[in-house]
Each structure stands twice: as structure tokens, then as C-alpha cells.
């Protein structure tokens, strides 16, 4: 018997809270909050060739900058050998990724190209940021050296590629040779 | 040398522009929501969209129309939101009138006061300076301002692009979507790559404006919000606290206007329709009503699949008539005429030589298709029945019962539309009984529909059963000049 009033109160409180929550949920639904949060599901583009072309151009841009650094354009006259190896590896993987994105006859190979492209992009951002923040072995002069336009541009390209890939993964975009199956 | 400062008119125009641009963006999104698909070709053929802003997929095994494709967007992004194309159109058009007038005043004042120097470059050196500015921004630093000017080189070029290119571009691509403009100047639509291309470009212009706003706000933040804000309030970098308070008050006022417009539109759409329609219609009748259709699209431009809006009458009477190829169908023409009459399809065919016209159809929702329509010029019927002098409008009554036939529609009752007499004698005002060389298909209005090519599609009543010449339409339906005007708050005159 002692429990009953408490339970009633709890129930009443839950009821009020429930009503309040329901009202909030209804208001949120009316205002389209859920729609806004999931807005990307309302956006779909059907420009696979444009998407892939942009992806390849961006990726080749990332590779070209590293190639430029590799062949003598790096702002430091001397740098550790591992950095040269990293530049070379990044150029090779970026070109490989771009190649599989455009000539990949199997969808799996194309997907792999995009994933490799994102790996290259994320790695390039991580290395660049690490060289400016925590520092890289043998490269103390790069610490806090942010005012380097080409480096910033390379980061922007990498971020653009990751964003583009994300748009493909979420279904906002489709990449060549995939097509939208819009027959309605 | 003109001092490139912040005169009062420039500051006022800036904040007025904020209001108009935000209203245009939200109401524009409402208009997109009604057919949230963008195409390249005039056909708007289903499945050929280059972009969709909807999660709906349409059935492939049964008839659907474009009303089923409408999306309901949140009021947070669209004005007023919740599937209110009529309201969105009113806000968009009334705002664009204000925006254009503001823009004209801005241009005049810019050139009259010499303030155009702040935006328009007059030396090729702007380009190397812009390149240097880009490198400086990429170095996470701020470039120097141009000597004696309030902007750096890239900012100057960007403002010039937005004020003298992007804003006119939006107005021109918007005009290319007006059926009256398209009908009178078909070359103008072709200039933009066609009707849907113009719509897509208009949308990309919206994205460009959104991008500009984002960069503009970022720049103001980077260069010193308090000082720049004070310049845009007092014209000088002083009283920073008061300037901040004033700008917040202005932004709050703009937000209040948006909220008020949204609530007003959702709670009392009829009064919005009347008040804003009063302003819009005067401008429209002066600027667009004189435009008479001169379309003659080539055979090759015909859409393989002409889109449809509105579902056919779902009555036994109609179905029986359809089975018998409408030989039992009759058209009653009456009202304020000397010779009221009842005509069969054969009578209509005998009214004169068949006229055909290959034209672009503009749906109010934004899609388009090209079709060839054959029938009797409406002016032939007018001459036959001889309207009385007091006849000022023509009411087209149809066999469609929207409550029964159109589950997606808001409202019920017999579909009707009212046309002004001045449009009845247009050379391409047609009572069409054929489409693409064959009898008019049921979904396109069999046995008879109206074609009036300088108007939006919904005015072209389908499944017509009766035509009345009238002096006033306010006693018909809810008195707004048509079923869609009554129920979804469209404007009666739809040259745009």
C-alpha cells in the first residue's frame, strides 16, 4: 500500500514528462528538425562522370604537389630520406588510385580506388599537420610553419577529396561507372 | 578622388539586402520543394534528373502525377514550408520586386557618388594582386588592402562578381523561367540552354550566393567583426559596443520578419495571397501581360514523354464517354454571350481549320515538356458566340472533381479556371482536342483542354465540359479566380 501513492506520483510525473516529450517531439517534427539533421538523405546527384573527374583531378593534384616536392620544389634544401620515400609512395598510390577510379572495370576495383584516394588524402593531411605541430624526425624547421601556400592548398585538395568520397559513400553522389537507377 | 567610405545609403542598402536575400532564398527553396528535381533538358523526363532533393520514389506500375512528387520542407529552410507553393511564389515574387528596386537604387547611387570605385577594377594589375592575395590567405595571413580602398584585390573582384554578375544572372535566369517571356522570346530561353537548364542555373546561382554569404561572414570575422560591423552601422569604426547592439537588433528584426511571414502564411494564407498578390499582379500585368506567344518549336524538340499534372475524372459518366471516344460529350458555352450554344467534338472540329502549335509547357511546379497541340483557336469560338460587352472573363468548368480524383491535392470540388478576356484572342489560345497528332490523351485532358501559352500550366483547364463568359469571378468558388487560386493560393494571372 505504501508503494501505491509513490507509484501513482511517478506515473503522473512520467505522464507529464511523456506529454512534454511528446509535445517537444511533435514540435521538432513540425519544424522538420529530423529532416534537417538527416538533410543529406534528401540530396542526391546524378553526375557520375563529373564526380569521378573531379576526384581524379584532385587526386592527381595531390600527387603533382608531392612530385614537385620530390624533384626539388620542397622548401627545405635538405630533408631526411624517409620523407622522399613518403612523397614517392604517396605519388604512386595516388596515381594508382586515380587509375583504378577511371579504368576500373569492376565496381570493386573502382571502390578500392576511392578508398585508396581517401587513405592518401588523410595520410597527407596527417603528415602535414604532424610536421607543423608535433614535428617529424629531422624536420624541426617545419614546426609551426603554417604560412606555406602550397602546403595549405595541398591540404585543401586532400580535404576536398575526402569530402567527395564521403558524398559517394553516403549516397549523395555516384561515381563512374555507377549510375542512378531512377526509372520512376 | 572619391573617399570610399560607408555612406548611409550604402549601409541601409546592405541591411535591406540581407532581408531580401534571405527571404528570396527561403521562398526559393519552397518553390524547389514542389518539384525537387533538376534537369538539363526541356523534357523533364523522369529519371534524367542531375539532382534530386527528395527521398520519394514514384511508382512505375500506376499513374502518378507531379503533385505526388511534392516535398514538404521545414519552415526553418523554406518560406513558409510544409508544401505551400502558392505562398512561396508570392513571397518570392514580391521580394524579387523589392530586391530589383533596391538593386537599381544601389547601382544608381554607386555610379552617382563614385562609390563604384570600391568594386569595379580599372587596372589589369588587379589580377596579379589577386593572385598575391590568394597566396597570402593560403598562408593564413591577411593581405594588404588596396591603397585608399576598403577592400583587398580578391575581395574587390568578388564583390564586383556578385553585384554586377551574379545578381543580374539570378534575375535573368529567373526571367527565363517565366512562361510569358519564354513564349514571346523563345530565343531567350535557348540562350540559357532551355527552360530546365535555366532552372538549374538559377539553383546554382542560389548555391553561389550561399557560398558568398559564408565566405563574406568568415572574412568579416577574420578582418575584425566589431570594427567592420561598426562601419556598416555608423559608417565609422567607433562605438563598437553600440554598433554590436544595433546590428544584433537589425538581425533580430530580420528574424522577426521571417517568423512573421512564416506564421502569417501558415495561419492566414488567403490574406497573404490578397495582400502580396495585389503588389505582384500590378507589376506582372504591366511587364508581362503584353507578351504574346510566338513559339514554333521544331518537330525534333517534341518530348518523348510529356509530363502530367492532375488526374483524370474518375466518374462512370466520363469512363463511358471515353470508351465511346467522346462522341457523346458536349461542350456548353454560355453566360454573357449573344448566342449560347452546345457543341459536340465534331462541331468543334468543324469550327475552322485545325491549328497546331509546338510549344513549351510550363508547370507551376517548375517542370516543362514540349508538345504539339491541335485544335480550334479560341477566338473562333469567341466570334461565334459573340460575348456581350460586360463579359470580362471566361470561366472553364471541367469534369474533374478534385476531392474524388486528386488525393494529393489540397481541397475538393469541381476544378475550374478563370481567364481574362484579353487573353482569349491570343493567336495561340487554343481549345485543343489533339496532342502530337493524335486525339488528346485522357491524362492530358481528353476530350478538350485549353492551351494559353503565356501562362503557367494550371490555367490550361483539362477535361473541359462548360465555358461561361462572365463579368466577375468573385462569386465562383472561393472567389479567387480558379480552383488552384482558391485552394492552394496561387495567383490568378500567371505569366510567371
XYZ file of C-alpha atoms in Angstrom, chain B residues 13 48-49 164 208 218 243 319 321 341 428 473:
12
model
C 21.056 49.035 -48.671
C 17.030 12.102 -66.262
C 17.481 14.426 -63.294
C 27.463 43.020 -61.344
C 26.833 30.668 -55.294
C 34.138 34.421 -42.463
C 27.297 49.051 -33.106
C -15.393 6.498 -68.427
C -17.673 8.735 -72.766
C -24.635 27.001 -77.700
C -2.002 30.617 -79.630
C -15.491 35.755 -60.861
